[in-house]
Short mmCIF file of C-alpha atoms in Angstrom, two decimals:
data_model
loop_
_atom_site.label_atom_id
_atom_site.label_comp_id
_atom_site.label_asym_id
_atom_site.label_seq_id
_atom_site.Cartn_x
_atom_site.Cartn_y
_atom_site.Cartn_z
CA MET A 120 -68.47 226.70 138.63
CA GLY A 121 -69.78 226.38 141.96
CA ILE A 122 -70.59 229.04 144.40
CA ALA A 123 -67.94 228.18 146.56
CA VAL A 124 -65.29 228.22 143.86
CA ARG A 125 -66.26 231.82 142.33
CA THR A 126 -66.53 232.97 145.53
CA LEU A 127 -62.92 232.30 146.42
CA LEU A 128 -61.89 233.57 143.06
CA THR A 129 -63.85 236.83 143.90
CA CYS A 130 -61.97 237.19 147.43
CA LEU A 131 -58.75 236.45 145.84
CA ALA A 132 -59.17 238.64 142.96
CA LEU A 133 -60.22 241.21 145.91
CA TRP A 134 -57.02 240.86 147.46
CA LEU A 135 -54.61 240.97 144.90
CA VAL A 136 -56.01 244.56 143.94
CA GLY A 137 -55.75 245.42 147.51
CA ALA A 138 -52.22 244.40 147.38
CA ALA A 139 -51.14 246.11 144.27
CA THR A 140 -52.94 249.36 145.60
CA VAL A 141 -51.15 249.36 149.09
CA VAL A 142 -49.30 253.32 149.54
CA ALA A 143 -47.37 254.42 152.04
CA VAL A 144 -49.46 257.14 154.25
CA GLU A 145 -47.41 259.73 155.94
CA LYS A 146 -48.93 260.98 159.13
CA ILE A 147 -48.68 264.85 159.02
CA SER A 148 -50.29 266.81 162.11
CA LEU A 149 -51.67 270.42 162.07
CA ILE A 150 -52.72 272.93 164.76
CA LYS A 151 -53.56 276.95 164.52
CA ILE A 152 -52.50 279.39 166.67
CA ASP A 153 -54.78 282.25 166.15
CA GLY A 154 -54.33 285.29 168.49
CA ALA A 155 -51.93 286.31 171.45
CA ILE A 156 -48.71 284.26 172.52
CA GLY A 157 -49.25 283.37 175.73
CA PRO A 158 -49.01 280.48 178.33
CA ALA A 159 -51.26 278.75 177.12
CA THR A 160 -50.28 278.85 173.89
CA ALA A 161 -47.03 277.50 174.85
CA SER A 162 -48.46 274.66 177.12
CA TYR A 163 -50.53 273.82 173.57
CA ILE A 164 -47.71 273.85 171.15
CA SER A 165 -45.29 271.53 173.38
CA ARG A 166 -48.51 268.80 174.04
CA SER A 167 -48.86 269.13 170.70
CA ILE A 168 -44.90 268.46 169.52
CA ASP A 169 -45.53 265.61 172.48
CA GLU A 170 -48.42 263.90 170.21
CA ALA A 171 -46.88 264.36 166.92
CA ARG A 172 -43.69 262.38 168.28
CA ALA A 173 -45.95 259.43 169.85
CA GLN A 174 -47.91 259.55 166.56
CA ASP A 175 -45.20 259.18 164.63
CA ALA A 176 -45.87 262.30 162.66
CA GLN A 177 -43.50 263.29 159.85
CA CYS A 178 -43.79 266.88 160.87
CA LEU A 179 -45.96 269.08 162.84
CA ILE A 180 -47.05 272.29 160.98
CA ILE A 181 -48.40 274.99 163.28
CA GLN A 182 -50.68 277.62 161.18
CA LEU A 183 -49.71 280.82 162.84
CA ASN A 184 -51.63 284.22 163.00
CA THR A 185 -50.69 286.36 166.07
CA PRO A 186 -50.11 290.13 166.46
CA GLY A 187 -47.38 288.61 169.23
CA GLY A 188 -47.34 288.21 172.99
CA LEU A 189 -44.75 287.46 175.58
CA LEU A 190 -41.75 287.04 175.95
CA ASP A 191 -41.53 283.86 178.75
CA SER A 192 -44.07 282.07 176.33
CA THR A 193 -41.80 282.88 173.06
CA GLN A 194 -38.55 281.42 174.51
CA THR A 195 -40.80 278.27 175.91
CA ILE A 196 -42.32 277.75 172.53
CA VAL A 197 -38.40 278.13 170.70
CA GLN A 198 -37.13 275.88 173.73
CA SER A 199 -39.86 273.70 172.40
CA PHE A 200 -38.76 273.50 168.50
CA LEU A 201 -34.88 273.21 169.66
CA GLY A 202 -35.55 270.19 171.92
CA SER A 203 -38.13 268.37 169.28
CA THR A 204 -37.23 265.33 167.15
CA VAL A 205 -40.12 266.20 165.13
CA PRO A 206 -39.61 268.58 162.41
CA VAL A 207 -41.69 272.03 163.01
CA VAL A 208 -43.05 273.89 160.45
CA VAL A 209 -44.68 277.10 160.85
CA TYR A 210 -47.18 278.49 158.21
CA VAL A 211 -48.40 282.08 158.45
CA ALA A 212 -51.56 281.79 157.11
CA PRO A 213 -54.28 282.42 156.13
CA THR A 214 -54.03 284.91 153.40
CA GLY A 215 -53.59 288.41 155.48
CA ALA A 216 -52.41 286.74 158.83
CA THR A 217 -49.32 288.38 160.39
CA ALA A 218 -46.55 286.84 162.57
CA THR A 219 -45.75 289.96 164.63
CA SER A 220 -42.91 290.56 167.46
CA ALA A 221 -42.93 287.06 169.35
CA GLY A 222 -44.82 285.46 166.26
CA CYS A 223 -41.87 286.82 164.45
CA PHE A 224 -39.32 284.51 166.39
CA ILE A 225 -41.60 281.90 166.82
CA THR A 226 -41.76 281.33 162.75
CA ILE A 227 -37.86 281.76 162.48
CA ALA A 228 -36.92 279.06 165.07
CA ALA A 229 -38.99 276.72 163.47
CA SER A 230 -37.34 273.84 161.19
CA VAL A 231 -39.47 275.28 158.12
CA ALA A 232 -40.90 278.57 157.69
CA ALA A 233 -43.61 279.23 155.22
CA MET A 234 -46.05 282.06 154.46
CA ALA A 235 -49.36 282.38 152.68
CA PRO A 236 -50.00 285.28 149.86
CA ALA A 237 -50.45 288.40 151.38
CA THR A 238 -48.99 287.57 155.19
CA THR A 239 -46.56 290.11 157.31
CA LEU A 240 -43.63 288.87 159.50
CA VAL A 241 -43.02 291.80 161.57
CA ARG A 242 -40.30 291.99 164.39
CA ARG A 243 -41.16 294.66 166.35
CA THR A 244 -38.70 295.65 170.39
CA GLY A 245 -40.97 297.38 172.63
CA HIS A 246 -37.69 298.02 174.80
CA THR A 247 -34.14 298.60 174.71
CA GLY A 248 -33.24 296.67 177.36
CA ARG A 249 -34.29 293.70 180.00
#
């Protein structure tokens, strides 16, 4: 058998093996928020939702650990979630993390909310009116 024929058969065999192992790969976007919620956080989340949509991601996962933050920024984030065509998953993590005050509202506004073991979700209100 000539070298050309062997090379051709080897290439064909490799192509068949490659074609048989093609698997659909789903894209997931992930960001981490670790700290207070403010205007920069709201902007970061909004940009991340836009990027996830542009990349045709199946969802955006936000790993969250926050003591809370500003009401205006929280409202902006919730509106971003509600207007998103990409499902948003908020995952309170790592172990020991908290989603307090603003973090609680952000978590419950997500398409899916999940928590790592030994994490805390706490709603706090610091005032009785507007």
